[in-house]
């Protein structure tokens, strides 16, 4: 390994040059999703219900619908019992499968970009890092396939009628899904094992094409699986009264929640995958025995953290769009999620997201110690930390407390007279947007730490950047306070859009301005591998929080259906036809998270074992 990595300036790492491309890609995905045929969701749902009622009233339901595809009316005895909770068993297996599926679908996405950067810069270190990332995912892919088979077996064994109905609805698409697994396996193994056989010249383009094919197939698998999940939440293309199929397969797939879930999971998978490989880099950094190895895995961890944080920044906005579409489809589902039994879970969500942002910021601040130039910005860190902590405390403040009668009497009501206003969404919207803005500020300072601008218009661009920050922060606070507390609900919802736009403008403007500001900038030397071990613990915190957060939101997404297998179409009459208590759900999510993390550590060990070579004792004696 070359020693020049020890003095490689951070600004010369070309991964920063694709920052704009990543953000543009995310925006393009969002615009394409919005551009698809979205008539008013509530109207479409109402028209479907009205059509079903009209068919019933006219007495021609059998002539209109193919009742062979209708949803069965299940009874308690239609659910096989294996002596343990069927829902609990499927819950754990499904959650583990989704964890690994998210990881193995995400890694090839950013590996392809890293490999392309290595080819364009002719820097073999990028190519080697991309190959090492893929090595981790190979073992994970095998585990994903095993868990997928176990999940399918469990579902067909424990919920045969439900799965039979889903098979009738999606028909031949199920076979397409299975066929895509064969294509993905073929692309994956060819992509990995041909890495060094197709490394230079035109052969490298062939290898990149294979990687592109792998990502296309993997993304297709993702959106097909999302169609099944969103159909159970917001069914389309079927008769509401009977569940019989009324539309073609595209009408069934393209439900009102399909595009929001596609975007949300796509971005979340990339952030999750970046966090996992970042933990691998931290694992290798802490066990490294040479300075060269510490430098290499420090650089790898920095790249992984870059991917995770970059993907995470737009994730709350994708989640906001998803919840808005859930409300539009069914206000009852939205109230169940945000104002009913599940509302307290969003306080837990705030704790986990706050953990991710604080850990990510701490890693950035620690990473600034690699270069002497960071001293220019060190004074800002304490103020950023104060804002992050204050916003975090606002975000976790509940609106309604669970109190005894005596506590309510002492408090003077169920809401604290000072903290009560911080428990509603306007305050939390302010908090989350400010946390994202100041996290990007940390990211921007980190990028600037090893550069000195040489262009003549540097003062003007810096002043413009400061003005954008000030205006955006003022707009976020003003919109949240004025429209959130002094206007009706319609304006409260609209104000959140203003806040989102302000945050996105800061991110896009920051990337654009820095591109012009640091053109032909003076580079300051940076020393890789000299960061503290504490910074690596932050990389471990990210996947733990991400994993628990994914389990939490999966529980919320599934529970909004309450006592329905397919919402308003197929009722759940099993022994588990109720929303699990929060305490029980927390235990299940924790069990799934711990099992997954243990399996991830096993994968790290396997990857390290492949690089371990035993010394020949006969050669040692000679």
Coordinates of C-alpha atoms in Angstrom, one line a residue, residues 3-514:
X3 CA 2.4 5.7 1.9
X4 CA 1.1 8.8 0.1
X5 CA -2.3 8.2 1.5
X6 CA -0.9 9.5 4.8
X7 CA -0.5 12.9 3.3
X8 CA -3.3 12.9 0.8
X9 CA -5.2 16.2 1.1
X10 CA -8.9 15.6 1.8
X11 CA -9.9 17.9 -1.1
X12 CA -8.1 15.7 -3.6
X13 CA -10.4 12.8 -2.7
X14 CA -12.6 12.8 -5.9
X15 CA -15.6 11.5 -4.0
X16 CA -16.4 15.1 -3.2
X17 CA -16.7 15.8 -6.9
X18 CA -19.7 13.6 -7.2
X19 CA -21.5 15.3 -4.3
X20 CA -23.6 17.4 -6.7
X21 CA -24.3 14.3 -8.8
X22 CA -25.7 12.5 -5.8
X23 CA -28.0 15.4 -4.8
X24 CA -29.1 15.9 -8.4
X25 CA -29.9 12.2 -8.7
X26 CA -32.0 12.3 -5.5
X27 CA -33.9 15.3 -6.9
X28 CA -34.4 13.7 -10.2
X29 CA -35.9 10.6 -8.6
X30 CA -38.2 12.8 -6.5
X31 CA -39.3 14.8 -9.6
X32 CA -39.9 11.6 -11.6
X33 CA -41.9 10.2 -8.8
X34 CA -44.0 13.3 -8.6
X35 CA -44.4 13.5 -12.3
X36 CA -46.1 10.1 -12.5
X37 CA -49.8 9.9 -12.9
X38 CA -51.0 11.2 -9.4
X39 CA -54.6 12.2 -9.5
X40 CA -56.0 13.2 -6.1
X41 CA -55.6 10.1 -4.0
X42 CA -58.7 10.7 -1.9
X43 CA -60.8 11.1 -5.0
X44 CA -59.4 8.0 -6.6
X45 CA -60.2 6.0 -3.4
X46 CA -63.7 7.5 -3.2
X47 CA -64.3 6.6 -6.8
X48 CA -63.2 3.0 -6.3
X49 CA -65.6 2.7 -3.3
X50 CA -68.4 4.4 -5.2
X51 CA -67.9 2.0 -8.2
X52 CA -68.1 -1.0 -5.9
X53 CA -71.3 0.3 -4.2
X54 CA -72.9 1.0 -7.5
X55 CA -72.1 -2.5 -8.7
X56 CA -73.7 -4.0 -5.6
X57 CA -76.8 -1.8 -6.0
X58 CA -77.3 -2.8 -9.6
X59 CA -77.1 -6.5 -8.8
X60 CA -74.5 -7.1 -11.5
X61 CA -71.4 -7.6 -9.2
X62 CA -70.8 -11.1 -10.5
X63 CA -70.9 -10.0 -14.1
X64 CA -68.4 -7.1 -13.5
X65 CA -65.9 -8.8 -11.2
X66 CA -63.9 -12.0 -11.4
X67 CA -64.9 -13.4 -8.0
X68 CA -62.3 -16.2 -8.2
X69 CA -59.7 -13.5 -7.2
X70 CA -61.8 -12.2 -4.3
X71 CA -60.4 -12.0 -0.8
X72 CA -61.4 -14.9 1.5
X73 CA -63.4 -14.2 4.7
X74 CA -61.1 -15.9 7.2
X75 CA -62.0 -17.4 10.6
X76 CA -59.8 -18.1 13.6
X77 CA -59.4 -21.8 12.5
X78 CA -58.0 -20.8 9.1
X79 CA -54.7 -19.8 10.8
X80 CA -52.4 -22.8 11.5
X81 CA -50.8 -22.8 14.9
X82 CA -47.2 -24.0 15.6
X83 CA -47.2 -23.4 19.3
X84 CA -45.7 -19.9 19.3
X85 CA -46.9 -16.6 18.1
X86 CA -47.2 -16.7 14.3
X87 CA -46.8 -12.9 14.1
X88 CA -43.8 -12.9 16.4
X89 CA -42.0 -15.6 14.3
X90 CA -42.8 -13.9 11.0
X91 CA -41.9 -10.5 12.5
X92 CA -38.3 -11.5 13.4
X93 CA -37.6 -13.4 10.2
X94 CA -39.1 -10.6 8.0
X95 CA -37.2 -7.9 9.8
X96 CA -33.9 -9.7 9.5
X97 CA -34.5 -10.4 5.9
X98 CA -35.3 -6.7 5.3
X99 CA -32.1 -5.6 7.1
X100 CA -29.9 -7.7 5.0
X101 CA -31.8 -7.0 1.8
X102 CA -31.4 -3.2 2.3
X103 CA -27.7 -3.7 2.8
X104 CA -27.0 -5.9 -0.2
X105 CA -29.1 -3.7 -2.5
X106 CA -27.4 -0.5 -1.3
X107 CA -23.8 -1.5 -1.4
X108 CA -23.5 -2.1 -5.2
X109 CA -25.1 1.3 -5.8
X110 CA -22.3 3.3 -4.2
X111 CA -19.6 0.7 -5.0
X112 CA -20.3 1.3 -8.7
X113 CA -19.8 5.0 -8.2
X114 CA -16.6 4.5 -6.3
X115 CA -15.3 2.1 -9.0
X116 CA -16.1 4.7 -11.6
X117 CA -14.3 7.4 -9.7
X118 CA -11.2 5.1 -9.4
X119 CA -11.3 4.5 -13.2
X120 CA -11.6 8.2 -14.0
X121 CA -8.8 9.2 -11.6
X122 CA -6.7 6.2 -12.3
X123 CA -6.3 5.7 -8.5
X124 CA -6.2 2.0 -7.7
X125 CA -7.0 2.7 -4.1
X126 CA -10.7 3.5 -5.0
X127 CA -10.9 0.3 -7.0
X128 CA -9.5 -1.8 -4.1
X129 CA -11.9 -0.1 -1.6
X130 CA -14.9 -0.8 -3.9
X131 CA -13.8 -4.4 -4.1
X132 CA -13.5 -4.7 -0.4
X133 CA -16.9 -3.3 0.1
X134 CA -18.3 -5.9 -2.3
X135 CA -16.5 -8.6 -0.4
X136 CA -18.5 -7.7 2.7
X137 CA -21.8 -7.9 0.8
X138 CA -21.1 -11.3 -0.7
X139 CA -21.5 -13.1 2.6
X140 CA -24.5 -10.8 3.4
X141 CA -26.1 -11.8 0.1
X142 CA -26.0 -15.5 1.0
X143 CA -27.6 -14.8 4.4
X144 CA -30.2 -12.6 2.7
X145 CA -31.2 -15.5 0.4
X146 CA -31.4 -17.9 3.3
X147 CA -33.6 -15.6 5.3
X148 CA -35.8 -14.9 2.2
X149 CA -36.4 -18.6 1.8
X150 CA -37.2 -19.0 5.6
X151 CA -39.6 -16.0 5.3
X152 CA -41.4 -17.4 2.4
X153 CA -41.7 -20.8 4.1
X154 CA -43.0 -19.2 7.3
X155 CA -45.6 -17.0 5.5
X156 CA -47.0 -19.9 3.4
X157 CA -47.1 -22.2 6.4
X158 CA -48.6 -19.7 8.9
X159 CA -50.7 -17.5 6.6
X160 CA -51.7 -19.8 3.7
X161 CA -55.0 -18.0 2.8
X162 CA -53.4 -14.5 2.9
X163 CA -50.5 -15.6 0.7
X164 CA -52.9 -17.4 -1.6
X165 CA -54.8 -14.2 -2.1
X166 CA -51.7 -12.2 -2.7
X167 CA -50.5 -14.7 -5.3
X168 CA -53.9 -14.4 -7.1
X169 CA -53.8 -10.6 -7.1
X170 CA -50.2 -10.3 -8.4
X171 CA -50.4 -13.4 -10.6
X172 CA -47.4 -13.8 -12.9
X173 CA -45.4 -11.0 -11.3
X174 CA -44.5 -13.4 -8.6
X175 CA -42.7 -15.5 -11.2
X176 CA -41.0 -12.4 -12.5
X177 CA -39.8 -11.6 -9.0
X178 CA -38.3 -15.1 -8.6
X179 CA -36.7 -14.9 -12.1
X180 CA -35.0 -11.6 -11.1
X181 CA -33.3 -13.3 -8.2
X182 CA -31.5 -15.6 -10.7
X183 CA -30.4 -12.6 -12.8
X184 CA -29.3 -10.7 -9.7
X185 CA -27.2 -13.7 -8.5
X186 CA -25.6 -14.1 -11.9
X187 CA -24.8 -10.4 -12.1
X188 CA -23.5 -10.3 -8.5
X189 CA -21.1 -13.3 -8.8
X190 CA -19.8 -12.2 -12.3
X191 CA -19.3 -8.7 -11.0
X192 CA -17.4 -9.7 -8.0
X193 CA -15.3 -12.6 -9.3
X194 CA -14.4 -10.8 -12.6
X195 CA -13.1 -7.7 -10.7
X196 CA -9.4 -8.2 -11.4
X197 CA -9.9 -10.0 -14.7
X198 CA -11.7 -6.9 -16.1
X199 CA -9.7 -4.1 -14.5
X200 CA -8.2 -2.0 -17.3
X201 CA -9.1 -0.4 -20.6
X202 CA -12.3 -1.4 -22.4
X203 CA -12.6 -4.4 -20.1
X204 CA -13.2 -2.0 -17.2
X205 CA -16.2 -0.5 -19.1
X206 CA -17.5 -4.0 -19.4
X207 CA -17.1 -4.6 -15.7
X208 CA -18.9 -1.3 -14.9
X209 CA -21.7 -2.4 -17.3
X210 CA -22.1 -5.6 -15.3
X211 CA -22.3 -3.6 -12.1
X212 CA -24.9 -1.3 -13.7
X213 CA -27.0 -4.4 -14.6
X214 CA -26.7 -5.7 -11.0
X215 CA -28.1 -2.4 -9.7
X216 CA -30.9 -2.3 -12.2
X217 CA -32.0 -5.8 -11.3
X218 CA -31.6 -5.0 -7.6
X219 CA -33.6 -1.8 -7.8
X220 CA -36.3 -3.6 -9.8
X221 CA -36.6 -6.2 -7.0
X222 CA -36.9 -3.4 -4.5
X223 CA -39.8 -1.7 -6.2
X224 CA -41.7 -5.0 -6.8
X225 CA -41.4 -5.9 -3.2
X226 CA -42.6 -2.3 -2.3
X227 CA -45.6 -2.9 -4.5
X228 CA -46.7 -5.8 -2.4
X229 CA -46.2 -4.0 0.9
X230 CA -48.0 -0.8 -0.2
X231 CA -50.8 -2.8 -1.7
X232 CA -51.5 -4.2 1.8
X233 CA -51.6 -0.6 3.1
X234 CA -53.4 1.1 0.3
X235 CA -54.9 -1.4 -2.1
X236 CA -55.6 -0.3 -5.7
X237 CA -56.9 -2.2 -8.8
X238 CA -59.3 -4.3 -6.7
X239 CA -62.9 -4.0 -5.6
X240 CA -63.0 -2.6 -2.1
X241 CA -66.1 -4.7 -1.1
X242 CA -64.9 -8.1 -2.2
X243 CA -61.1 -7.7 -2.9
X244 CA -61.7 -9.1 -6.5
X245 CA -59.3 -7.8 -9.1
X246 CA -60.7 -5.0 -11.3
X247 CA -57.6 -3.6 -13.0
X248 CA -54.5 -4.8 -14.8
X249 CA -51.3 -5.5 -13.0
X250 CA -50.0 -2.0 -13.4
X251 CA -53.0 -0.5 -11.7
X252 CA -52.5 -2.9 -8.8
X253 CA -48.8 -2.1 -8.5
X254 CA -49.0 1.6 -8.8
X255 CA -50.9 2.4 -5.7
X256 CA -50.9 5.8 -4.0
X257 CA -48.1 4.9 -1.6
X258 CA -45.8 3.1 -4.1
X259 CA -43.7 6.0 -5.3
X260 CA -43.3 7.5 -1.8
X261 CA -42.1 4.2 -0.4
X262 CA -39.8 3.6 -3.4
X263 CA -38.1 6.9 -2.9
X264 CA -37.9 6.6 0.9
X265 CA -36.5 3.1 0.9
X266 CA -34.0 3.8 -1.9
X267 CA -32.5 6.7 0.0
X268 CA -32.7 4.9 3.4
X269 CA -31.0 1.8 2.0
X270 CA -28.0 3.9 0.8
X271 CA -27.7 5.6 4.2
X272 CA -28.0 2.2 5.9
X273 CA -25.5 0.5 3.7
X274 CA -23.0 3.4 4.2
X275 CA -23.4 3.1 7.9
X276 CA -22.7 -0.7 7.9
X277 CA -19.5 -0.4 5.8
X278 CA -18.5 2.5 7.9
X279 CA -18.7 0.2 11.0
X280 CA -16.6 -2.4 9.1
X281 CA -13.9 0.3 8.4
X282 CA -14.0 1.2 12.1
X283 CA -13.7 -2.5 13.0
X284 CA -10.6 -2.8 10.8
X285 CA -9.2 0.6 12.0
X286 CA -9.3 -0.4 15.6
X287 CA -7.7 -3.8 14.9
X288 CA -5.0 -2.4 12.5
X289 CA -1.4 -3.0 13.6
X290 CA 0.4 -0.7 11.2
X291 CA 0.1 3.1 10.5
X292 CA -0.5 2.3 6.8
X293 CA -3.5 0.1 7.6
X294 CA -4.9 2.7 10.0
X295 CA -4.6 5.3 7.3
X296 CA -6.3 3.1 4.8
X297 CA -9.3 2.2 7.0
X298 CA -9.5 5.8 8.3
X299 CA -10.0 6.9 4.6
X300 CA -12.5 4.1 4.1
X301 CA -14.5 5.1 7.2
X302 CA -14.5 8.7 6.0
X303 CA -15.9 7.7 2.6
X304 CA -18.5 5.5 4.2
X305 CA -19.6 8.2 6.6
X306 CA -19.7 10.6 3.6
X307 CA -22.1 8.3 1.9
X308 CA -24.3 7.7 4.9
X309 CA -24.7 11.4 5.9
X310 CA -25.2 12.5 2.3
X311 CA -28.0 10.0 1.8
X312 CA -29.5 10.7 5.2
X313 CA -29.9 14.5 4.8
X314 CA -32.8 14.2 2.3
X315 CA -34.3 11.2 4.0
X316 CA -36.6 13.1 6.4
X317 CA -38.2 14.9 3.4
X318 CA -38.9 11.6 1.7
X319 CA -40.5 10.4 5.0
X320 CA -42.6 13.6 5.2
X321 CA -43.9 12.9 1.6
X322 CA -44.8 9.4 2.6
X323 CA -46.7 10.4 5.7
X324 CA -48.5 13.2 3.7
X325 CA -49.6 10.5 1.1
X326 CA -50.8 8.2 3.9
X327 CA -52.9 11.1 5.3
X328 CA -54.3 11.8 1.8
X329 CA -55.3 8.2 1.3
X330 CA -56.8 7.6 4.7
X331 CA -57.0 10.2 7.5
X332 CA -57.7 7.4 9.9
X333 CA -54.3 5.7 9.1
X334 CA -52.5 9.0 9.5
X335 CA -54.2 9.7 12.8
X336 CA -53.3 6.2 14.0
X337 CA -49.7 6.8 13.1
X338 CA -49.2 10.4 14.3
X339 CA -51.9 11.0 16.9
X340 CA -53.0 7.6 18.2
X341 CA -51.3 4.7 19.9
X342 CA -48.2 5.0 17.7
X343 CA -47.6 8.7 18.3
X344 CA -45.2 8.0 21.2
X345 CA -43.0 6.0 18.9
X346 CA -42.1 9.2 17.0
X347 CA -40.5 10.4 20.2
X348 CA -38.3 7.3 20.1
X349 CA -37.7 8.1 16.4
X350 CA -36.5 11.5 17.4
X351 CA -34.0 10.0 19.9
X352 CA -32.6 7.7 17.2
X353 CA -32.4 10.3 14.5
X354 CA -30.8 12.7 17.0
X355 CA -28.3 10.0 17.8
X356 CA -27.5 9.6 14.1
X357 CA -27.0 13.3 13.6
X358 CA -24.9 13.8 16.8
X359 CA -22.7 10.8 16.0
X360 CA -22.3 11.9 12.4
X361 CA -21.4 15.4 13.5
X362 CA -18.9 14.2 16.1
X363 CA -17.2 12.1 13.5
X364 CA -16.9 15.1 11.2
X365 CA -15.5 17.2 14.0
X366 CA -13.0 14.5 14.9
X367 CA -12.0 14.1 11.2
X368 CA -11.1 17.8 11.0
X369 CA -8.1 17.0 13.2
X370 CA -6.4 15.5 10.1
X371 CA -5.4 18.9 8.8
X372 CA -3.9 22.0 10.3
X373 CA -6.4 24.1 8.4
X374 CA -9.3 23.0 10.6
X375 CA -8.1 25.4 13.3
X376 CA -9.8 28.2 11.4
X377 CA -13.2 26.7 12.0
X378 CA -12.7 25.0 15.4
X379 CA -14.4 27.9 17.3
X380 CA -17.7 27.2 15.5
X381 CA -18.0 23.6 16.7
X382 CA -19.2 24.5 20.2
X383 CA -22.0 26.7 18.8
X384 CA -23.1 24.0 16.3
X385 CA -23.1 21.5 19.2
X386 CA -25.3 23.8 21.3
X387 CA -27.8 24.2 18.5
X388 CA -27.9 20.4 17.9
X389 CA -28.5 19.6 21.5
X390 CA -31.1 22.3 22.0
X391 CA -33.0 21.1 18.9
X392 CA -32.7 17.5 20.0
X393 CA -34.3 18.4 23.3
X394 CA -37.2 20.1 21.6
X395 CA -37.6 17.2 19.3
X396 CA -37.9 14.7 22.1
X397 CA -40.3 16.8 24.2
X398 CA -43.7 15.0 24.2
X399 CA -47.0 16.9 23.9
X400 CA -49.1 14.8 26.2
X401 CA -47.6 13.2 29.3
X402 CA -48.8 9.9 30.8
X403 CA -49.6 11.1 34.3
X404 CA -51.5 10.0 37.4
X405 CA -54.4 12.1 38.8
X406 CA -52.1 13.5 41.5
X407 CA -49.4 14.5 39.0
X408 CA -52.0 16.2 36.7
X409 CA -53.2 18.1 39.8
X410 CA -49.7 19.2 40.7
X411 CA -48.9 20.1 37.1
X412 CA -52.2 22.0 36.6
X413 CA -53.2 20.0 33.6
X414 CA -51.9 17.3 31.2
X415 CA -49.7 19.8 29.4
X416 CA -46.8 21.7 30.9
X417 CA -47.4 25.4 30.7
X418 CA -43.9 26.1 29.3
X419 CA -42.9 22.8 27.6
X420 CA -46.3 22.0 26.2
X421 CA -46.0 24.2 23.1
X422 CA -42.7 22.4 22.3
X423 CA -44.5 19.1 22.0
X424 CA -46.5 19.9 18.8
X425 CA -45.3 19.6 15.2
X426 CA -44.4 23.2 14.4
X427 CA -41.7 23.2 17.1
X428 CA -40.5 19.8 16.0
X429 CA -40.4 20.9 12.3
X430 CA -38.2 23.8 13.4
X431 CA -35.9 21.5 15.4
X432 CA -35.4 18.9 12.7
X433 CA -34.7 21.5 9.9
X434 CA -32.2 23.3 12.0
X435 CA -30.5 20.1 12.9
X436 CA -30.2 19.3 9.2
X437 CA -28.9 22.7 8.3
X438 CA -26.3 22.7 11.1
X439 CA -25.3 19.2 10.2
X440 CA -24.6 20.4 6.7
X441 CA -22.6 23.3 8.1
X442 CA -20.4 20.7 9.9
X443 CA -20.1 18.9 6.7
X444 CA -19.2 22.0 4.8
X445 CA -16.6 23.1 7.4
X446 CA -15.1 19.6 7.2
X447 CA -14.8 19.9 3.4
X448 CA -13.2 23.4 3.7
X449 CA -10.7 22.4 6.4
X450 CA -7.8 21.5 4.0
X451 CA -8.4 24.2 1.4
X452 CA -7.6 27.9 1.0
X453 CA -9.5 29.7 -1.6
X454 CA -7.4 31.6 -4.2
X455 CA -10.1 33.1 -6.4
X456 CA -10.6 36.9 -6.3
X457 CA -14.3 36.7 -5.6
X458 CA -13.9 34.5 -2.5
X459 CA -15.1 37.2 0.0
X460 CA -18.2 37.7 -2.1
X461 CA -19.1 34.0 -2.2
X462 CA -18.4 33.6 1.5
X463 CA -20.7 36.5 2.2
X464 CA -23.4 35.0 0.0
X465 CA -23.1 31.6 1.8
X466 CA -23.4 33.3 5.2
X467 CA -26.5 35.3 3.9
X468 CA -28.1 32.1 2.7
X469 CA -27.6 30.4 6.0
X470 CA -29.0 33.4 7.9
X471 CA -32.1 33.8 5.7
X472 CA -32.8 30.0 5.7
X473 CA -32.5 29.8 9.5
X474 CA -34.7 32.8 9.9
X475 CA -37.3 31.5 7.5
X476 CA -37.4 28.1 9.2
X477 CA -38.0 29.7 12.6
X478 CA -40.5 32.3 11.3
X479 CA -42.5 29.8 9.3
X480 CA -42.7 27.4 12.3
X481 CA -43.6 30.0 14.9
X482 CA -46.0 32.3 12.9
X483 CA -47.8 29.7 10.8
X484 CA -47.5 27.0 13.4
X485 CA -48.9 28.8 16.4
X486 CA -50.9 31.8 15.1
X487 CA -52.8 30.3 12.0
X488 CA -55.1 27.4 11.4
X489 CA -54.0 23.8 10.5
X490 CA -54.0 24.4 6.7
X491 CA -51.2 27.0 7.0
X492 CA -49.3 24.8 9.5
X493 CA -49.0 22.1 6.9
X494 CA -48.0 24.6 4.2
X495 CA -45.3 26.2 6.4
X496 CA -43.5 22.8 6.6
X497 CA -43.0 23.0 2.8
X498 CA -41.4 26.4 3.2
X499 CA -39.0 25.0 5.8
X500 CA -38.1 22.0 3.7
X501 CA -37.3 24.3 0.7
X502 CA -35.1 26.5 2.9
X503 CA -33.1 23.5 4.1
X504 CA -32.7 22.1 0.5
X505 CA -31.6 25.5 -0.7
X506 CA -28.8 25.6 1.9
X507 CA -27.6 22.2 0.9
X508 CA -27.7 22.8 -2.9
X509 CA -26.3 26.3 -2.6
X510 CA -23.5 25.2 -0.3
X511 CA -22.3 22.5 -2.8
X512 CA -22.6 24.9 -5.7
X513 CA -20.8 27.8 -4.1
X514 CA -18.0 25.7 -2.8

